[in-house]
Short mmCIF file of C-alpha atoms in Angstrom, two decimals:
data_model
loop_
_atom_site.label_atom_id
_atom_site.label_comp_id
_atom_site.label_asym_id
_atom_site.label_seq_id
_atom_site.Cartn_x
_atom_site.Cartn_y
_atom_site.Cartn_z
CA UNK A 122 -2.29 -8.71 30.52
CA UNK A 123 0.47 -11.15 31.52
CA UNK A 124 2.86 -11.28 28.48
CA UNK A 125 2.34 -14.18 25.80
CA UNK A 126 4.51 -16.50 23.70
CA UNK A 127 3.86 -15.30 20.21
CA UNK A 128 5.06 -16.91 16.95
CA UNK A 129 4.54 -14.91 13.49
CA UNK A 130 4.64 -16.60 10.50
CA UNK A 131 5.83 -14.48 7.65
CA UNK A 132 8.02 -11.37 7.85
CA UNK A 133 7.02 -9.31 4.80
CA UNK A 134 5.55 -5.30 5.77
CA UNK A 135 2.70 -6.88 7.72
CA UNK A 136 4.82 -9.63 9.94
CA UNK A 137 7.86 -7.91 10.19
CA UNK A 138 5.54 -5.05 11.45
CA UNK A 139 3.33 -7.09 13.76
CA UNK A 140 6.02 -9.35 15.35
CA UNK A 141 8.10 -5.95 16.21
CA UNK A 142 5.19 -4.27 17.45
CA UNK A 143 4.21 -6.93 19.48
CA UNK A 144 7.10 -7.30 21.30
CA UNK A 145 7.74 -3.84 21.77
CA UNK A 146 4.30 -4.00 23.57
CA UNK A 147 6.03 -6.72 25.86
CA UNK A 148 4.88 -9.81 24.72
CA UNK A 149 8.07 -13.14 23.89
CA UNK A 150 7.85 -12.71 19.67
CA UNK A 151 9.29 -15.31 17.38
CA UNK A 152 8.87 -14.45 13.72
CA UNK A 153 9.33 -17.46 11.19
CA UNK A 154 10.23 -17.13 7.67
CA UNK A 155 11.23 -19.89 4.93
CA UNK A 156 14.19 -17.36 3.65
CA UNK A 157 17.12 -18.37 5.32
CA UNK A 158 19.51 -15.54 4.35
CA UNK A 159 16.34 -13.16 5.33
CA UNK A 160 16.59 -14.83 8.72
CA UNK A 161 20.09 -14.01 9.16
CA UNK A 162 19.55 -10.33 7.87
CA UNK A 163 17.24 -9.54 10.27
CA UNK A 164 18.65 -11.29 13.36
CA UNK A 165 21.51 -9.13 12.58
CA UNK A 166 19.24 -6.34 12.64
CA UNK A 167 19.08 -5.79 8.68
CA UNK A 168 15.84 -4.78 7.69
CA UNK A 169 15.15 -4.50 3.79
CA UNK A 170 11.95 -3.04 4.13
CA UNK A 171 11.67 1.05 3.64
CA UNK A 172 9.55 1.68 6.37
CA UNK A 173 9.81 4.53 8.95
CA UNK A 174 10.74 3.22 12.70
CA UNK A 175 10.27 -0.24 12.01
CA UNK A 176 14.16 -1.00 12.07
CA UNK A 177 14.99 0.92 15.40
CA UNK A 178 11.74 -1.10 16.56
CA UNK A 179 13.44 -4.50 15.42
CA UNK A 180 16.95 -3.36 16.69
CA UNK A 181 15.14 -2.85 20.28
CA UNK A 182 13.18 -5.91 20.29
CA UNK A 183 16.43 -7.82 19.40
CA UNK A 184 18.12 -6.45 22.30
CA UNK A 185 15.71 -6.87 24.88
CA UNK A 186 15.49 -10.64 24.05
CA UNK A 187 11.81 -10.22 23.13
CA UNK A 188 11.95 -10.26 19.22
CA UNK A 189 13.71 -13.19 17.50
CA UNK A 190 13.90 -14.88 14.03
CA UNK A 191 13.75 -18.39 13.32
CA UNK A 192 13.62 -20.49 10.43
CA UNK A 193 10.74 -23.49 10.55
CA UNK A 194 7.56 -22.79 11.55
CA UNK A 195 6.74 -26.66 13.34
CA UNK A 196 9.58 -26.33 15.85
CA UNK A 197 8.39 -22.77 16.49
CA UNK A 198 4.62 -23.21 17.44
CA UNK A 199 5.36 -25.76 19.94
CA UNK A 200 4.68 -23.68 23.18
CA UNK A 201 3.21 -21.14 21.50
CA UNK A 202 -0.11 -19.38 22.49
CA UNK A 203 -1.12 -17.42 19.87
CA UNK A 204 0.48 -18.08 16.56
CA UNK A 205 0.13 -15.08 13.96
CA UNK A 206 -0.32 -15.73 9.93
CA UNK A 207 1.63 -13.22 8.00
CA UNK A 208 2.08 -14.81 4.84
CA UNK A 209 0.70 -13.67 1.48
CA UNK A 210 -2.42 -13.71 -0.05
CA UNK A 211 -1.96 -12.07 -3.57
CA UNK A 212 -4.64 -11.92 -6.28
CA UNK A 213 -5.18 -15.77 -7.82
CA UNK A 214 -6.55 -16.56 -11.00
CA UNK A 215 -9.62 -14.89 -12.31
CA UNK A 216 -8.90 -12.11 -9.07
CA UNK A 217 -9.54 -13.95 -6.47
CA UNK A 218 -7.81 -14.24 -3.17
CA UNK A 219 -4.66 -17.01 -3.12
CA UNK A 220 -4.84 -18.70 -0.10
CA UNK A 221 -2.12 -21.41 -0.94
CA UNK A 222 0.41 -19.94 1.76
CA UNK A 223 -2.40 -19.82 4.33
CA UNK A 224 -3.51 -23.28 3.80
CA UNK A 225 0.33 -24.60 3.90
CA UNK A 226 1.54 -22.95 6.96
CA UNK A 227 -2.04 -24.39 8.46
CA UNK A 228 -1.20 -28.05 7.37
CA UNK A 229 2.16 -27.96 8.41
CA UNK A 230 2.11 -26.96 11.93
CA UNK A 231 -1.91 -28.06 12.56
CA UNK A 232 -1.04 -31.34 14.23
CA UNK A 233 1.75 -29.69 16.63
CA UNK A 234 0.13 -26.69 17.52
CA UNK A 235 -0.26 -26.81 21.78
CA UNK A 236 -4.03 -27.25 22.93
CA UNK A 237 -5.84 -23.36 23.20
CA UNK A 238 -3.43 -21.49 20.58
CA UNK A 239 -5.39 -19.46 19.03
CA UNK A 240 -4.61 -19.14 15.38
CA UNK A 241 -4.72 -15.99 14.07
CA UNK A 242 -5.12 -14.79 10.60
CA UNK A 243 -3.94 -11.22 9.91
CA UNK A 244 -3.22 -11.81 6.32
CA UNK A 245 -6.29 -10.35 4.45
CA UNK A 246 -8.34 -13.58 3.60
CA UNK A 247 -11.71 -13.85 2.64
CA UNK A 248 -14.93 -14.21 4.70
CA UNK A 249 -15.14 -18.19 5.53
CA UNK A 250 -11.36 -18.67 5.75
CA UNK A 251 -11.76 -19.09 9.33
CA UNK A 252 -13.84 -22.15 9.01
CA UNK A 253 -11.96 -23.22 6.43
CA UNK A 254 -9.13 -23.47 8.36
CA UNK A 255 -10.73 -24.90 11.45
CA UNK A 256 -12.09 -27.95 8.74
CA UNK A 257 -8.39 -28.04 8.26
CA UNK A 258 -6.91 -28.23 11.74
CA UNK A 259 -9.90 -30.47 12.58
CA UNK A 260 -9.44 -29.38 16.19
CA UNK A 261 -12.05 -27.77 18.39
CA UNK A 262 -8.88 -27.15 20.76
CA UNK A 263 -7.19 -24.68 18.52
CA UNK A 264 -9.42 -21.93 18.16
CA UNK A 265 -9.43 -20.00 14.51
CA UNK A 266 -9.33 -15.91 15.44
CA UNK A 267 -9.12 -13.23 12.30
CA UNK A 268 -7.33 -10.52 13.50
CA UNK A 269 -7.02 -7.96 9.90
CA UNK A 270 -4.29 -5.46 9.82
CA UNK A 271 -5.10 -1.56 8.85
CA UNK A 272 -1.27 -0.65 8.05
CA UNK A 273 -0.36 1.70 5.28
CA UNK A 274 2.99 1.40 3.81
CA UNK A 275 5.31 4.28 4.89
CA UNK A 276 3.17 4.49 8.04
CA UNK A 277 3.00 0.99 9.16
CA UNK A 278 4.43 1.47 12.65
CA UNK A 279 2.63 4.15 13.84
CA UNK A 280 -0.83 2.73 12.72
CA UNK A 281 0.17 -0.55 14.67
CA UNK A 282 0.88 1.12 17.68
CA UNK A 283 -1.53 4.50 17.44
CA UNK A 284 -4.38 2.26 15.48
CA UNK A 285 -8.70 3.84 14.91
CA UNK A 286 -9.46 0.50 16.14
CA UNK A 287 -8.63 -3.11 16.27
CA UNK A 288 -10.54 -6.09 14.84
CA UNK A 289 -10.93 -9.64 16.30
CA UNK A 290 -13.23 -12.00 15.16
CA UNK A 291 -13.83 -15.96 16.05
CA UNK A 292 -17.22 -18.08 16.65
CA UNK A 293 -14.90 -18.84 19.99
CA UNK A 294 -16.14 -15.13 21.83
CA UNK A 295 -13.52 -15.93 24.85
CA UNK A 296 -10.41 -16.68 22.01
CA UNK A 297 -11.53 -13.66 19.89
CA UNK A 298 -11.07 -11.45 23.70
CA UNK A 299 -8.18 -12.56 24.53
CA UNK A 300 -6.40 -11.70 21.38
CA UNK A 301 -7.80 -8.33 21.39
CA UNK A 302 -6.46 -8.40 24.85
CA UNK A 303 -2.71 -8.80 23.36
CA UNK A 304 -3.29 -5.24 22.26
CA UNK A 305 -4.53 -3.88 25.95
CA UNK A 306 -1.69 -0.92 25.64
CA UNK A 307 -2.98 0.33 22.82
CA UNK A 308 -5.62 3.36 23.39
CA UNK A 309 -7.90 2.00 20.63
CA UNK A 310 -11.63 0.69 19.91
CA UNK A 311 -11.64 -3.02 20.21
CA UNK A 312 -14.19 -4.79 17.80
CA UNK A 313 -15.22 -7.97 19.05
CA UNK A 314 -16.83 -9.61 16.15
CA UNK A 315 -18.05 -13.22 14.73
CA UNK A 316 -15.08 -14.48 12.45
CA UNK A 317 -16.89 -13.47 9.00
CA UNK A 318 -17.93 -9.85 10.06
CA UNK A 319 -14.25 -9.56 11.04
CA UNK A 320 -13.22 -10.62 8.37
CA UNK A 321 -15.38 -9.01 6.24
CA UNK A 322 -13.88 -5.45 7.74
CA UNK A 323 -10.76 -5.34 6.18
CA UNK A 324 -11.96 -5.84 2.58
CA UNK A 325 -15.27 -3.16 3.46
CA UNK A 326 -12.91 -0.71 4.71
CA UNK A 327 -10.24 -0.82 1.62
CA UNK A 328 -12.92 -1.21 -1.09
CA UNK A 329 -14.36 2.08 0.28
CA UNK A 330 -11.10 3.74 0.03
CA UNK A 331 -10.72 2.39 -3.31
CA UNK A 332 -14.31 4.32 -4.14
CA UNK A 333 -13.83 7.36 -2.88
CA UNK A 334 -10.14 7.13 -4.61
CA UNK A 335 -11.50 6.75 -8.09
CA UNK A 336 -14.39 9.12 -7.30
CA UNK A 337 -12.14 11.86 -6.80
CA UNK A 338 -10.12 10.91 -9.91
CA UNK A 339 -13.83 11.28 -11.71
CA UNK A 340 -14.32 14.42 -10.94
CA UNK A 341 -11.13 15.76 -11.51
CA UNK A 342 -11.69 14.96 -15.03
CA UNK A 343 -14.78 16.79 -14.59
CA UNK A 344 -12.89 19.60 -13.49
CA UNK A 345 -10.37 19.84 -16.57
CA UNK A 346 -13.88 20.00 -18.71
CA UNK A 347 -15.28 22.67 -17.09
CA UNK A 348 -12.73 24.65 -16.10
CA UNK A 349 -12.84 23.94 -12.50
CA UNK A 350 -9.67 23.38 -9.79
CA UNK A 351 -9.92 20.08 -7.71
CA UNK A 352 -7.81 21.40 -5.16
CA UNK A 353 -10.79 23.98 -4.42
CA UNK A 354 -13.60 21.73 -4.97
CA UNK A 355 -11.97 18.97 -2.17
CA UNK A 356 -11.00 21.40 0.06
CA UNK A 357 -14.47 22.56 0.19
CA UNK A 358 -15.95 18.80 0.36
CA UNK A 359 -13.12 17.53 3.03
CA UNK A 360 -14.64 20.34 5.41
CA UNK A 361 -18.06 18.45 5.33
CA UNK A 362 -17.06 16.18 8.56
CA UNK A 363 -19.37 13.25 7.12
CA UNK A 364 -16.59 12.69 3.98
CA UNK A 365 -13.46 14.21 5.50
CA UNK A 366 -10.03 15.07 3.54
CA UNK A 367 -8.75 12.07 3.53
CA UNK A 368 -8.30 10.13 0.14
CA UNK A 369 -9.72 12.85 -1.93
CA UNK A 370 -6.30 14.05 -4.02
CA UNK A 371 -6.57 12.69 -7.15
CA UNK A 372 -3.79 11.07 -8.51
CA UNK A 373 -2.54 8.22 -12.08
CA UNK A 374 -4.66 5.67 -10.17
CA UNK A 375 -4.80 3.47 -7.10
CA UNK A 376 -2.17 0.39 -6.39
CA UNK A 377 -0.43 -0.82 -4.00
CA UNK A 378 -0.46 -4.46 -2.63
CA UNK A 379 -3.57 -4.14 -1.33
CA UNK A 380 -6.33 -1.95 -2.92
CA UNK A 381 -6.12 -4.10 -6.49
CA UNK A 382 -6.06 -7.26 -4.82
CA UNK A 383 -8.49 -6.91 -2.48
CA UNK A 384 -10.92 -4.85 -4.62
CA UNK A 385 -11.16 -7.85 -7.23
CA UNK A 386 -11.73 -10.74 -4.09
CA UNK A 387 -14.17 -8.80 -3.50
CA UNK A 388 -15.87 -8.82 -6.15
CA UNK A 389 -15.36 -12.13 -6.36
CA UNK A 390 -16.77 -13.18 -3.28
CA UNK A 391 -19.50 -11.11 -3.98
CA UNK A 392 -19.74 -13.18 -7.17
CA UNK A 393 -19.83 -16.54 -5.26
CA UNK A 394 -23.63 -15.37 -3.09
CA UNK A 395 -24.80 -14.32 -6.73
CA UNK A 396 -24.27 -10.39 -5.98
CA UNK A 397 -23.51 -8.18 -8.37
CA UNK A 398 -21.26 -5.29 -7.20
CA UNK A 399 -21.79 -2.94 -9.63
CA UNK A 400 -20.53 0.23 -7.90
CA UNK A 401 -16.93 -1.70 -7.02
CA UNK A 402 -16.53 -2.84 -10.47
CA UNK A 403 -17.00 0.78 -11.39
CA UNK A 404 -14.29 1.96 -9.34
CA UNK A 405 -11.96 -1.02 -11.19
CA UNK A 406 -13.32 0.31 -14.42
CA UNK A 407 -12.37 3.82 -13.51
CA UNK A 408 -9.19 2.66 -11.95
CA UNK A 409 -8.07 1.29 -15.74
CA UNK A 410 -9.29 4.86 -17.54
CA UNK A 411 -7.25 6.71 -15.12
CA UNK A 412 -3.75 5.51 -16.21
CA UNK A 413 -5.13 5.98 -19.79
CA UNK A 414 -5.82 9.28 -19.24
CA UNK A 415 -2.73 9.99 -17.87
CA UNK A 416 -0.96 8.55 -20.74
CA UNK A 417 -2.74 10.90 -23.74
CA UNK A 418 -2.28 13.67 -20.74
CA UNK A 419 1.35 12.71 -21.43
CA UNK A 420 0.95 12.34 -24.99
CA UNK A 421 -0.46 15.21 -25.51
CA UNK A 422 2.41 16.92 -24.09
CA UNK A 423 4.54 15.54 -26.65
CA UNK A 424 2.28 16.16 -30.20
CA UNK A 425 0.44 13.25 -29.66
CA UNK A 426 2.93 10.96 -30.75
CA UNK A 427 4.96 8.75 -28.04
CA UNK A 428 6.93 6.43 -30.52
CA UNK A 429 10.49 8.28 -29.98
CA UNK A 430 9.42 10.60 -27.43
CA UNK A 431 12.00 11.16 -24.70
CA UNK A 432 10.28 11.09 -21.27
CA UNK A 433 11.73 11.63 -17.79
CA UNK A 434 9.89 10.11 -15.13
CA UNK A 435 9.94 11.22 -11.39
CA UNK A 436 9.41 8.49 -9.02
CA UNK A 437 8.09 4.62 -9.46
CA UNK A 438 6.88 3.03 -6.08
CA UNK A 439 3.44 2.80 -5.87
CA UNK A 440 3.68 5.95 -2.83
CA UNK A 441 6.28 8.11 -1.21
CA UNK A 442 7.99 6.88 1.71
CA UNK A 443 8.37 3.73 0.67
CA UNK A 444 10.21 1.12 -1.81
CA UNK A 445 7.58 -1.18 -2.66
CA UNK A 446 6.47 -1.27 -6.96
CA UNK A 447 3.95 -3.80 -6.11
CA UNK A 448 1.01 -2.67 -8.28
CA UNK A 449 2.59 0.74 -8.74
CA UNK A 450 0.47 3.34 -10.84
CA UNK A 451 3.78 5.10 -11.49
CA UNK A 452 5.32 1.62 -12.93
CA UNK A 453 1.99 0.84 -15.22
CA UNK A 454 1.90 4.40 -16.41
CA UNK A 455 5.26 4.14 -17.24
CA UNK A 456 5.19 0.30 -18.20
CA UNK A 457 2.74 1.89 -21.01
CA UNK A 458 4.48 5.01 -22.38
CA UNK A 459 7.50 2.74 -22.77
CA UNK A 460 5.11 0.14 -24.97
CA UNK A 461 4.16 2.73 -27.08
CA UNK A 462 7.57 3.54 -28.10
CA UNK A 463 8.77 6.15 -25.42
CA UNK A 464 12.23 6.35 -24.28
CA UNK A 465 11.95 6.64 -20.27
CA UNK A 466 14.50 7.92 -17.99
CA UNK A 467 13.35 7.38 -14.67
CA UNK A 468 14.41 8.67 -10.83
CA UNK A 469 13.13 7.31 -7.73
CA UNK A 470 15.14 7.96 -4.53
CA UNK A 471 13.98 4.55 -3.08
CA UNK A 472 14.90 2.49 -6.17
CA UNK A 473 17.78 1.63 -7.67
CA UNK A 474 17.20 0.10 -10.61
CA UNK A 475 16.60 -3.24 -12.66
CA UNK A 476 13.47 -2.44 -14.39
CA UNK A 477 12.99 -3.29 -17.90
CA UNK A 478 12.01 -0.94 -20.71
CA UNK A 479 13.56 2.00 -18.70
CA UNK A 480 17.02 3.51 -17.99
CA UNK A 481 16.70 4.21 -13.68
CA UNK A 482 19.29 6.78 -13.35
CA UNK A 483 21.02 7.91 -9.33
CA UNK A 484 20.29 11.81 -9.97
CA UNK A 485 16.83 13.32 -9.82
CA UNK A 486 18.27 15.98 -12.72
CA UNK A 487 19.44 13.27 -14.98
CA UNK A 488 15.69 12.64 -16.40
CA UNK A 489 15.28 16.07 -17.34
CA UNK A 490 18.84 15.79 -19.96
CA UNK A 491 17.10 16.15 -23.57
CA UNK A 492 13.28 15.52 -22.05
CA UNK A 493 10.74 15.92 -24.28
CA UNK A 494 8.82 16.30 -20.81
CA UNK A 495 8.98 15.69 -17.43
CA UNK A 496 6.18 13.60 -15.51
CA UNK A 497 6.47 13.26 -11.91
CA UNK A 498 4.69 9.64 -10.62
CA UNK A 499 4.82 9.70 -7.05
CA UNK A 500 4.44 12.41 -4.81
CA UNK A 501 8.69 12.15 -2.94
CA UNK A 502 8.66 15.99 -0.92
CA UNK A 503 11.94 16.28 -2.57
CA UNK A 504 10.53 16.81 -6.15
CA UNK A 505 9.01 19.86 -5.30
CA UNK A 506 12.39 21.17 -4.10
CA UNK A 507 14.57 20.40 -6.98
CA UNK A 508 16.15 23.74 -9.13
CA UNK A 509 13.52 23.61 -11.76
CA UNK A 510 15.75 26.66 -13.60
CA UNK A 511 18.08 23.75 -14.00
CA UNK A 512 15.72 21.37 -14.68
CA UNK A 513 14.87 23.53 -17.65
CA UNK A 514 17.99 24.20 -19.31
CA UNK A 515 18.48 20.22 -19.55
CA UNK A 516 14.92 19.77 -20.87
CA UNK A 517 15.12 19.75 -25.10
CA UNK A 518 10.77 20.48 -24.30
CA UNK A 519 8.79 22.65 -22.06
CA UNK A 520 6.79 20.36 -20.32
CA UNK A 521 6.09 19.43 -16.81
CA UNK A 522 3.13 17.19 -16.26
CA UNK A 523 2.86 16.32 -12.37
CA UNK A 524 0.00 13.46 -12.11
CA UNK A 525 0.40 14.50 -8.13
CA UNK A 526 -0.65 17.98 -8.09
CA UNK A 527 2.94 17.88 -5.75
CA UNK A 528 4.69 21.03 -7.56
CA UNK A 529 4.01 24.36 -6.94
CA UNK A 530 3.27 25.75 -10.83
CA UNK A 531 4.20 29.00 -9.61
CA UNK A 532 8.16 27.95 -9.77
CA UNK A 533 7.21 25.35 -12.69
CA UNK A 534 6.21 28.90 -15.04
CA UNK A 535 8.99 30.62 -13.38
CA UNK A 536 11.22 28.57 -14.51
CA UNK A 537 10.42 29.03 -18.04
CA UNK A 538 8.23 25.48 -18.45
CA UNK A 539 4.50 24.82 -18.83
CA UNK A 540 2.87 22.84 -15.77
CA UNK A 541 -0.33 20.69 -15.87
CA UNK A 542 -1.79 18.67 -12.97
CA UNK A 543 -4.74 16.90 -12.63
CA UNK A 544 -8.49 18.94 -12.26
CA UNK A 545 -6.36 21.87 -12.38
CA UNK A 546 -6.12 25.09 -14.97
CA UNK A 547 -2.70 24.62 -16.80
CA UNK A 548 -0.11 27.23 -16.02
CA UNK A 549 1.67 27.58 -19.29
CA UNK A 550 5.64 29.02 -19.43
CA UNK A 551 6.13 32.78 -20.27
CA UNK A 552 9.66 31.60 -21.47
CA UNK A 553 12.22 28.99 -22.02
CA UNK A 554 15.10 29.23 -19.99
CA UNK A 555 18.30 28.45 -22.27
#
């Protein structure tokens, strides 16, 4: 495919992403934003994002003369042919979808846009957003595509570019092609769909994940009653190729920017065609008694009583690898042990600082000084390596409760500390290390 003029609108994890990956793909990529000073970061090649590859990918697209930044989406769009929505869509009021960005980048640069740009959604919008917009533009010669992204933070770049399939969808067949088309590099499935199947993809596909998330947190719990080990039982449902092994560890609960969000618009577009979703609100429902269970887990650890406790906390974005506390389990498990009186030292190596109700210290060992436990958030490889001899001697208590299954409780007991996971046998200390 002859290279196109492309012009992203947005440059959060999902523009920055697309508009670098597109143009590393070849394609002429002008990203817009509203943030001036962002603009100047990242035509200097600053990216503030923590996301593997994606600022080499900018620094090459910047050199080649393919990837630029711009501020003002109107001047932008004028010989554009396919013009990319990035912006956000974050849960509105009563959980559905917020589509107030969507609607004003529309409005502003409807009237301007050239005649055939295709318009493409890849913000995660609900099913009849498409036609929405097109009632909008009020143009039959601007074709509406939706075009959802499948990126996972701290992997974004390498499901762009190595994707399990790509999804276009329009009532215009030939526009919904051709931006599928803009992806002809990639070895992947292309899903040529009508613009509400396509768009009703992206929330199908995270919902599920969402399921099968607080599924296995279920039956962990089921494990700690009956004396079972949840690493065993998934390992021996992940080999059944019709579930697989991935999204089975159990964990304090799903987040992220997406899942919550995009579990409760569905629900609530569910909600509008007078369905009720029973089995997703479930999964919400579970979601909720998940933190709380990790919080008496906690408590528990500490006599019950959490007024006064001292509590170090190991890690606080919502998943390793990245630096995003959007919806973080680790911050609302926290965010609840310090309402309930707790004194929280936390550590995360992608985070440095500024959150209320906690002191965020520089030193992975500093949360362990005078702990009356330990509680490790979010799974960072480097936890498991730390000198848990010395975390011990810091620790005033013996207890190590890792909500990630991510420590080996081998060196945890070794170490002269108790260890307890989740859906797993507790291994309890033989001796305090002083």
């Amino acid at each position: 495919m002859t290279p196109a003029r492309i012009v992203v609108v947005g440059t959060g994890y999902v523009g920055l992403t697309t508009g670098a990956c597109l143009a590393s793909l070849g394609h002429s990529v002008t990203c817009v934003d509203v943030d001036r000073a962002k603009v100047s970061r990242l035509s200097a090649g600053r990216v503030d994002i923590l996301e593997p590859g994606l600022a080499d990918l900018v620094a090459r697209g910047i050199s080649t003369g393919r990837l630029q930044f711009v501020v003002g989406a109107r001047d932008a769009v004028r010989d554009a042919e396919a013009v990319f929505l990035c912006v956000p869509t974050p849960m509105g009021a009563g959980g559905s979808a917020d589509l107030r960005a969507v609607e004003a980048v529309a409005a502003e640069i409807g009237d301007v846009l050239p005649a055939g740009c295709a318009l493409v959604t890849k913000s995660t919008v609900p099913v009849g957003t498409s036609k929405r917009i097109e009632e909008m533009l009020g143009r039959a010669d601007v074709p509406v595509v939706s075009n959802p992204e499948f990126l996972r933070e701290g992997t974004a770049v390498a499901d762009f570019l190595g994707p399990d399939r790509i999804v276009v969808g329009s009532d215009d067949r030939a526009a919904a092609q051709w931006v599928g088309d803009l992806y002809a590099e990639l070895d992947a499935p292309l899903v040529v769909a009508d613009a509400a199947s396509a768009e009703l993809v992206k929330y199908a596909a995270n919902c599920y994940l969402a399921l099968k998330l607080s599924y296995v947190n279920s039956i962990a719990e089921l494990c700690e009653r009956l004396g079972a080990d949840i690493n065993l039982v998934t390992e021996g449902m992940g080999h059944d190729r019709r579930i697989g092994r991935t999204f089975l560890k159990p964990g304090p609960g799903w987040g992220g920017s997406c899942l919550p969000k995009d579990t409760s618009a569905l629900v609530k577009v569910a909600e509008s065609v007078n369905y009720d979703f029973k089995m997703l609100t479930s999964a919400i429902d579970e979601n909720i008694a998940q933190r709380d269970r990790i919080v008496a887990k906690i408590a528990g650890a500490v006599g019950g009583t959490l007024a006064g406790a001292r509590i170090g906390v190991l890690g606080l974005a919502f998943k390793a690898g990245t630096n995003d506390l959007r919806d973080s389990p680790a911050l609302a498990v926290a965010s609840v042990l310090g309402a309930l009186g707790a004194e929280l030292t936390a550590y995360d190596p992608a985070i440095d600082g500024g959150i209320d109700g906690m002191t965020v210290v520089d030193d992975a060992y500093q949360v362990a000084k005078d702990a009356d436990v330990v509680v490790v958030l979010t799974e960072w490889a480097e936890f498991k390596h730390l000198d848990w001899a010395a975390m011990a001697q810091l620790m005033d208590g013996i207890d190590v409760v890792d909500t990630r299954n991510l420590l080996d409780p081998r060196v945890i007991v070794d170490a002269g500390l108790s260890w307890q996971g989740v859906g797993r046998p507790r291994a309890a200390a033989r001796i305090k290390v002083s």
